[in-house]
PDB file of C-alpha atoms in Angstrom:
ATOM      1  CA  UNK A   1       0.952 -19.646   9.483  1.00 60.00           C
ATOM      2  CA  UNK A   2      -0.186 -15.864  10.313  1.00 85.00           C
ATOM      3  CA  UNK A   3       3.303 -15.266   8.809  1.00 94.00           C
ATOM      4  CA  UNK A   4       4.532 -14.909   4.632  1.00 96.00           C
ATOM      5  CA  UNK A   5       7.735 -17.003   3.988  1.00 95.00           C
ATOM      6  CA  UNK A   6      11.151 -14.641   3.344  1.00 95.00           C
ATOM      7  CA  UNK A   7      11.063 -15.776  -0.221  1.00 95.00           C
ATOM      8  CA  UNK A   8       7.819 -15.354  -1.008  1.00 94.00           C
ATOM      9  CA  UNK A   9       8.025 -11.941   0.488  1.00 96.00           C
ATOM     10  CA  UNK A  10      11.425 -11.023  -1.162  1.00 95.00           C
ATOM     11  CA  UNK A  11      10.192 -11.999  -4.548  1.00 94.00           C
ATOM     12  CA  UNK A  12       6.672 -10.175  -4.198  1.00 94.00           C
ATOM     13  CA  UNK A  13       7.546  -6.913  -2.406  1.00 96.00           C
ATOM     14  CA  UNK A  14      11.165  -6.275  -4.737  1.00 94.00           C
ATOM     15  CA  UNK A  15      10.239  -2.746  -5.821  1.00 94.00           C
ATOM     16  CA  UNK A  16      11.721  -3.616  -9.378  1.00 89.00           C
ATOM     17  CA  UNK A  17      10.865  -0.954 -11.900  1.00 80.00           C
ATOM     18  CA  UNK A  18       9.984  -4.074 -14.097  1.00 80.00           C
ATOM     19  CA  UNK A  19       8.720  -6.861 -12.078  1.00 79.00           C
ATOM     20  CA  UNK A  20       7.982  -9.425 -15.156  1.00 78.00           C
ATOM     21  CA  UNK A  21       6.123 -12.216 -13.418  1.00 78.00           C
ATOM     22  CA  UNK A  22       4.952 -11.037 -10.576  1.00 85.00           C
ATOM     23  CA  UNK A  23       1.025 -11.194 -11.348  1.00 83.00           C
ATOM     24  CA  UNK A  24      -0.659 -11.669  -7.556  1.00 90.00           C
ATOM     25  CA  UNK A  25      -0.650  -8.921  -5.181  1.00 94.00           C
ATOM     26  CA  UNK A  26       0.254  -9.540  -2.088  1.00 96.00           C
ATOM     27  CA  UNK A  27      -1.351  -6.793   1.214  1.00 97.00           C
ATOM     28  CA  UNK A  28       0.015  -6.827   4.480  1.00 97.00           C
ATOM     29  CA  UNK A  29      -2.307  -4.996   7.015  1.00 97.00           C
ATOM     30  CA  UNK A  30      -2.769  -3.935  10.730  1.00 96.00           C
ATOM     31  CA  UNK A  31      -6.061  -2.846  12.220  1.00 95.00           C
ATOM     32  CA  UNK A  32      -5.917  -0.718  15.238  1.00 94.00           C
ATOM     33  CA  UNK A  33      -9.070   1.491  17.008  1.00 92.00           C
ATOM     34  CA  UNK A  34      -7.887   4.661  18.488  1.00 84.00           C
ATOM     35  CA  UNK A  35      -9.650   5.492  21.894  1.00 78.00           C
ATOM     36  CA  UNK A  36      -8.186   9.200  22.633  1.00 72.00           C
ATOM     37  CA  UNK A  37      -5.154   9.473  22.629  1.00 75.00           C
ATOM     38  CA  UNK A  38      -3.785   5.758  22.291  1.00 78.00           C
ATOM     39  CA  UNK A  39      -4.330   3.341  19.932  1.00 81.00           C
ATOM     40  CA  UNK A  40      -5.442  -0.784  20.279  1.00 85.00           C
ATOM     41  CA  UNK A  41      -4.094  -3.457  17.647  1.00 86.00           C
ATOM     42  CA  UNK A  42      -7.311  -5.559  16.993  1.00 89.00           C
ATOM     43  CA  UNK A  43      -5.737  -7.319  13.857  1.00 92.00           C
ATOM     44  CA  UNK A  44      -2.736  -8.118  11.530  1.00 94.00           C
ATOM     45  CA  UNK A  45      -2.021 -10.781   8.566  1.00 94.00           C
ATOM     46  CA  UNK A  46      -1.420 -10.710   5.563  1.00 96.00           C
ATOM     47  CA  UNK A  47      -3.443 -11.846   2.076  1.00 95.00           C
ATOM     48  CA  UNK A  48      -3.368 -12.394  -1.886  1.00 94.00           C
ATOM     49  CA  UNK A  49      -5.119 -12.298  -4.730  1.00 92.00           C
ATOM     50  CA  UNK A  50      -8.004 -15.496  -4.865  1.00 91.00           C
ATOM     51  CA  UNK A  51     -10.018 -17.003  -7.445  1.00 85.00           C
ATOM     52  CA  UNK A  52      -9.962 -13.735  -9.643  1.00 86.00           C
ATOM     53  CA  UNK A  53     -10.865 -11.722  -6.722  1.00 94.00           C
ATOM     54  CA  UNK A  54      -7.964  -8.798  -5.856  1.00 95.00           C
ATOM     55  CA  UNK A  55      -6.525  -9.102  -2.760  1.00 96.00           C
ATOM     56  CA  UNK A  56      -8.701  -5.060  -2.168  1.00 96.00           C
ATOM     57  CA  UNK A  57     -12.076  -6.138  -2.980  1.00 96.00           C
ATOM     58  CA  UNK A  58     -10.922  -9.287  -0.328  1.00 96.00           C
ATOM     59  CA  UNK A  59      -9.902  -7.347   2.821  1.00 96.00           C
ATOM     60  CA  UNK A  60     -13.165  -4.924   2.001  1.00 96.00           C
ATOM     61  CA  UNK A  61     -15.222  -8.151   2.395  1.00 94.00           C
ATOM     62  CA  UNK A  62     -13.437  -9.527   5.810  1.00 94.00           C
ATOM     63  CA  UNK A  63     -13.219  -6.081   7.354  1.00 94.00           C
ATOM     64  CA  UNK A  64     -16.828  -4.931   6.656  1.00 90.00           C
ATOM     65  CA  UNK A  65     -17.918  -8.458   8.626  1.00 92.00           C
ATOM     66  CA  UNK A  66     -16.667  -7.035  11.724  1.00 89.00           C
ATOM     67  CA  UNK A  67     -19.184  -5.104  11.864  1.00 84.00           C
ATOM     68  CA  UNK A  68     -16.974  -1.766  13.134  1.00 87.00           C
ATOM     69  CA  UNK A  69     -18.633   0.497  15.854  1.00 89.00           C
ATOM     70  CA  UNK A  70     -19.433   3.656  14.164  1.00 89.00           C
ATOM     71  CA  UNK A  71     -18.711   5.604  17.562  1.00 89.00           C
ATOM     72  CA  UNK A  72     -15.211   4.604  17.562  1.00 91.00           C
ATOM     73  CA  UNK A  73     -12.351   5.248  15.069  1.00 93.00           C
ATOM     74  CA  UNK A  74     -10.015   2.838  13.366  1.00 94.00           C
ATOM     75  CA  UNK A  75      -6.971   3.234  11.885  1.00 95.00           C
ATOM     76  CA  UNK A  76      -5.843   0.598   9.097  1.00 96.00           C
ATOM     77  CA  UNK A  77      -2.327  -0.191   7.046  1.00 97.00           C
ATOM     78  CA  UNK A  78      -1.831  -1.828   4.212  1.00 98.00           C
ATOM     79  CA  UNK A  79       1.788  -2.703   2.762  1.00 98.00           C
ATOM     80  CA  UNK A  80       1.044  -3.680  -1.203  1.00 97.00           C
ATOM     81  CA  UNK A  81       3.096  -5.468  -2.969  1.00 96.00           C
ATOM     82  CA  UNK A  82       1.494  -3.352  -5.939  1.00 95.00           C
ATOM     83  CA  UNK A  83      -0.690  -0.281  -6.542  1.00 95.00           C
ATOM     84  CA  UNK A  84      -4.900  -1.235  -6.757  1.00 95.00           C
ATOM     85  CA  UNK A  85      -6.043  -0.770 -10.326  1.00 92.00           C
ATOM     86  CA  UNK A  86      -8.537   1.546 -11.228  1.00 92.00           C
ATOM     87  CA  UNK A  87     -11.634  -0.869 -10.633  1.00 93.00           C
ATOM     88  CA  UNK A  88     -10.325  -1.698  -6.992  1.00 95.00           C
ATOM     89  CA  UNK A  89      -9.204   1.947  -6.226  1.00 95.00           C
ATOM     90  CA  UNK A  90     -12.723   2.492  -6.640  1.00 95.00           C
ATOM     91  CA  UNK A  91     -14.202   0.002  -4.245  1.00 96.00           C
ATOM     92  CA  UNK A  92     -11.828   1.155  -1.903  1.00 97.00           C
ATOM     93  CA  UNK A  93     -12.687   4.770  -2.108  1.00 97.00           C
ATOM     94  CA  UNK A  94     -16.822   3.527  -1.936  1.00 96.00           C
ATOM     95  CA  UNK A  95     -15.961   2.033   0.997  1.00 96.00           C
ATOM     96  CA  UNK A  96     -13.930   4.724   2.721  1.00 96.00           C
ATOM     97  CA  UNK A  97     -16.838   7.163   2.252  1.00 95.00           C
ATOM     98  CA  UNK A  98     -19.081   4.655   3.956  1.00 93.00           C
ATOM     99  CA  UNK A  99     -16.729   4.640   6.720  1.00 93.00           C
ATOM    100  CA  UNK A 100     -15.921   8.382   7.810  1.00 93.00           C
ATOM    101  CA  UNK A 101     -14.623   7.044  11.122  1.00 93.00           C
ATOM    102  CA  UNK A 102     -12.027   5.111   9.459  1.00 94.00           C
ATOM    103  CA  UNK A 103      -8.661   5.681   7.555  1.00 95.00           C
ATOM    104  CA  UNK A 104      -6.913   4.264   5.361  1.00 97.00           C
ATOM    105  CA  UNK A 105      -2.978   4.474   4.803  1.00 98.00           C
ATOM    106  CA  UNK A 106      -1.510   2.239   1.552  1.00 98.00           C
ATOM    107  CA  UNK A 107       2.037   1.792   1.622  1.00 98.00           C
ATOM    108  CA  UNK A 108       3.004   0.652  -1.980  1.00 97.00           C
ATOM    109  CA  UNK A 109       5.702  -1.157  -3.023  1.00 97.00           C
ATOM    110  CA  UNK A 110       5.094  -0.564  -7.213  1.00 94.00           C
ATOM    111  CA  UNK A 111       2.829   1.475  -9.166  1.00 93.00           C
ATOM    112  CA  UNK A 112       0.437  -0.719 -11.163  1.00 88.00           C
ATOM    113  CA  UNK A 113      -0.203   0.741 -14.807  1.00 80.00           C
ATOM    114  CA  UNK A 114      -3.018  -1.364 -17.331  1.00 68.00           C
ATOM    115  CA  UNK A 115      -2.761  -0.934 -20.745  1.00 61.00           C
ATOM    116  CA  UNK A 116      -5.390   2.065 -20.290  1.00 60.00           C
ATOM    117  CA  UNK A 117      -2.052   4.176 -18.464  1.00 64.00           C
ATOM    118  CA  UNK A 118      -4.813   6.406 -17.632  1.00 71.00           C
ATOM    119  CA  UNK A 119      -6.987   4.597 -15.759  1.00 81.00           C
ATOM    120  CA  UNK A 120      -4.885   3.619 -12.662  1.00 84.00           C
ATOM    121  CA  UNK A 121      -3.402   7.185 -12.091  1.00 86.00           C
ATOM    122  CA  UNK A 122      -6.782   8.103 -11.843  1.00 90.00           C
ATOM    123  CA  UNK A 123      -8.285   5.271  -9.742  1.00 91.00           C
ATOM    124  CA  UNK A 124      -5.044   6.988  -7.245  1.00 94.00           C
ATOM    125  CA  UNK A 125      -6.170  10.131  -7.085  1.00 94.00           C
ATOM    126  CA  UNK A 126      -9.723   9.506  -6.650  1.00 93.00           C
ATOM    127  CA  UNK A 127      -8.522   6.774  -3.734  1.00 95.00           C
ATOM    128  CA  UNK A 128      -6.835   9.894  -2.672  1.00 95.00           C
ATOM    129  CA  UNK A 129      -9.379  12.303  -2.888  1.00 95.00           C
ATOM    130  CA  UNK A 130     -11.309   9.884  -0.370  1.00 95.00           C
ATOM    131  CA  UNK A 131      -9.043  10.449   2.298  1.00 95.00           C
ATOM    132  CA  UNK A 132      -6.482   7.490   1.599  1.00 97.00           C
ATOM    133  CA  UNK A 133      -3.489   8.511   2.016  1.00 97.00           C
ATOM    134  CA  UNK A 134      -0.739   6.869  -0.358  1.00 97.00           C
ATOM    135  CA  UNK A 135       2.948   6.285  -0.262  1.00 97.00           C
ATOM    136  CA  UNK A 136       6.048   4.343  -1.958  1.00 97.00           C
ATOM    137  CA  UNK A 137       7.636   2.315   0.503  1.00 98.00           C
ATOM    138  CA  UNK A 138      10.706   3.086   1.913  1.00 97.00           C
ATOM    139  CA  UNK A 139      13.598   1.003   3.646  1.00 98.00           C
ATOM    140  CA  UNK A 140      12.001   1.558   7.273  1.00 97.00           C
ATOM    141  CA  UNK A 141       8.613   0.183   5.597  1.00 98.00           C
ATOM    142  CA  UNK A 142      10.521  -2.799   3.973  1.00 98.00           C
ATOM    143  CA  UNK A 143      12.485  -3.247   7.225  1.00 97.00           C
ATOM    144  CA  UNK A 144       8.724  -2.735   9.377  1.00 97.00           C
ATOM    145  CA  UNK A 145       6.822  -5.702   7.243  1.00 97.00           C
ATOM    146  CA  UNK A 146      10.357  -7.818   7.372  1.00 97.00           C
ATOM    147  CA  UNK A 147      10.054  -7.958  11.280  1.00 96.00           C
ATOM    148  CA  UNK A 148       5.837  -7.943  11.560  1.00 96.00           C
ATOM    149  CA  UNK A 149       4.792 -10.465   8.718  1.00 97.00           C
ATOM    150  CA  UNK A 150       8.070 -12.253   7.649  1.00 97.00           C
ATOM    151  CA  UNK A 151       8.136 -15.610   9.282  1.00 95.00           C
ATOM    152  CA  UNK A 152      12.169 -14.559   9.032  1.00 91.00           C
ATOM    153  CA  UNK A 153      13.607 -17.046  11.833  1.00 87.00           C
ATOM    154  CA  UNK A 154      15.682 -13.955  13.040  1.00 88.00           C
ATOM    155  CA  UNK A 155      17.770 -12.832  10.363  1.00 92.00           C
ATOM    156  CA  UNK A 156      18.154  -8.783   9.843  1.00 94.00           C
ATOM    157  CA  UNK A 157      16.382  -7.396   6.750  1.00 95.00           C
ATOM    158  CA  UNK A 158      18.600  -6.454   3.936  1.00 94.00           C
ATOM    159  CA  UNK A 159      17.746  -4.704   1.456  1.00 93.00           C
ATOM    160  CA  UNK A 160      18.857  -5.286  -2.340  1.00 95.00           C
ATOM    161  CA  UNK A 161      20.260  -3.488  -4.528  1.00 94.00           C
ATOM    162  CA  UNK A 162      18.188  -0.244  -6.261  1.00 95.00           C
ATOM    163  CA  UNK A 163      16.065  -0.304  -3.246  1.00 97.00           C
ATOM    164  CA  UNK A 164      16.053   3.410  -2.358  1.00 97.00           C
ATOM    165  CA  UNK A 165      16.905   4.193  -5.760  1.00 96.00           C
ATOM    166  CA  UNK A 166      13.660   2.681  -7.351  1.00 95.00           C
ATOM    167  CA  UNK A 167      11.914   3.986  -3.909  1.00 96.00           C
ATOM    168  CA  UNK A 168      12.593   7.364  -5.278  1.00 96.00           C
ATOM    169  CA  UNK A 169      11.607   7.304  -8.812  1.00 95.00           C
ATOM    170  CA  UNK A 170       8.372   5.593  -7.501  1.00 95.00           C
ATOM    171  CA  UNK A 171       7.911   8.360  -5.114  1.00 95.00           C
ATOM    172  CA  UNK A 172       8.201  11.237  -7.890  1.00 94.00           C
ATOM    173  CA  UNK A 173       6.097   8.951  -9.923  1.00 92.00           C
ATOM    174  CA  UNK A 174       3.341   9.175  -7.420  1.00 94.00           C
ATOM    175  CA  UNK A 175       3.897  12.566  -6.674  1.00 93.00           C
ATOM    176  CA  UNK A 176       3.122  13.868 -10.638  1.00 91.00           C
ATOM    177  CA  UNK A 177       0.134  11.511 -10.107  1.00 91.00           C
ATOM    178  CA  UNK A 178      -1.387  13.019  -7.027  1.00 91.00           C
ATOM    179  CA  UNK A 179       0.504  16.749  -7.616  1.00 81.00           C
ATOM    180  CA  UNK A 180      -3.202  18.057  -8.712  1.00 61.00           C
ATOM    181  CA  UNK A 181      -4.650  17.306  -5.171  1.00 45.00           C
ATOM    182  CA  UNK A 182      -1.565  19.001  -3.808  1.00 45.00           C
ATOM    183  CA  UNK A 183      -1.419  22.947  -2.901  1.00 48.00           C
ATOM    184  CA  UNK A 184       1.293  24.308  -4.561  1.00 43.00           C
ATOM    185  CA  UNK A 185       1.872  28.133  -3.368  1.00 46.00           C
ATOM    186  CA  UNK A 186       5.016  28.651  -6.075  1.00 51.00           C
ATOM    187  CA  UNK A 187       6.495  27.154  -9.441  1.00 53.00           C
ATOM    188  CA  UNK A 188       9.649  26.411  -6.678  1.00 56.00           C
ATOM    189  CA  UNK A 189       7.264  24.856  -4.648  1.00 67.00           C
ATOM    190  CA  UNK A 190       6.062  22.752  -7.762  1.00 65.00           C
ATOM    191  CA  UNK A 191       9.853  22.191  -8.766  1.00 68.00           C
ATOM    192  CA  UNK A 192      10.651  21.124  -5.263  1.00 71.00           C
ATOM    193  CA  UNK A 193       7.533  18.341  -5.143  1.00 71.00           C
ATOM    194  CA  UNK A 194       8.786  16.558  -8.598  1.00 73.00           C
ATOM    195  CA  UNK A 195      12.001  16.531  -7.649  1.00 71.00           C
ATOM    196  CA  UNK A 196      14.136  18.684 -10.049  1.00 69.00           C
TER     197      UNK A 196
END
């Protein structure tokens, strides 16, 4: 099936602040080329983490065997179940420089940390740096990959408790990652961004 089962889903995506068990990461994506001003959906699905390989390094490996047309531009979405760690945040941003005719949005639904804390936050703002651009998912994101990859046999998404809570600590998590890549004109400014 092209579509994840609602548990599986439920029990990957849960943006817990401490998600004890939940070693595989799962990535939900959509391909689309943009000709002008609309956009064509060539691709979606959804994969995991195989045979030691992350589930980053895998899509990198199917999407650079399409063999894109440099003259066009594609757009591509990922919905993580978690952050990539420093190694794959790497590949990623390789690849993305190889690629100027193609972004990147990763929608994230928890921040991966090694025991090098140091490592990942830096893998994120290098991804960054390479023109990804990286978010926390929200309800509406939860609520998108519910109703695109859920094999969900018509039932509504709803969401559990601490969602939006734990959406915004994530969110001014990320933020203090990525804040030196941002502009900040004032210290309100600054204030404003971590959310104090």
């Amino acid at each position: 099936s092209l579509l994840m089962k609602r548990k599986l889903f439920l029990y990957n995506f849960k943006n817990l602040r401490w998600a004890k068990g939940r070693r595989e990461t799962y990535l939900c994506y959509v391909v689309k080329r943009r000709d002008s001003a609309t956009s064509c959906s060539l691709d979606f699905g959804y994969l995991r983490n195989q045979m030691g390989c992350h589930v980053e390094v895998l899509f990198l490996r199917y999407i650079a065997a399409w063999d894109l047309d440099p003259g066009r531009c594609y757009r591509i979405t990922w919905f993580t179940s978690w952050s990539p760690c420093y190694d794959c945040a790497q590949h990623v941003a390789s690849f993305l420089r190889s690629y100027p005719n193609l972004t990147l949005r990763i929608f994230t639904a928890r921040l991966y940390f090694c025991e090098d804390r140091k490592a990942e936050p830096e893998g994120l703002r290098r991804l960054h740096k390479a023109g990804a651009q990286i978010a926390i998912m929200t309800f509406k994101d939860f609520f998108y990959c519910w109703n695109t990859f859920v094999e969900n046999k018509e039932q509504a998404f709803k969401g559990w408790e601490g969602l939006h809570e734990n959406s915004v600590h994530l969110t001014r998590k990320l933020r203090r990652i990525l804040l030196p890549l941002y502009e900040v004109d004032d210290l309100r400014d600054a204030f404003k961004t971590l959310g104090l």
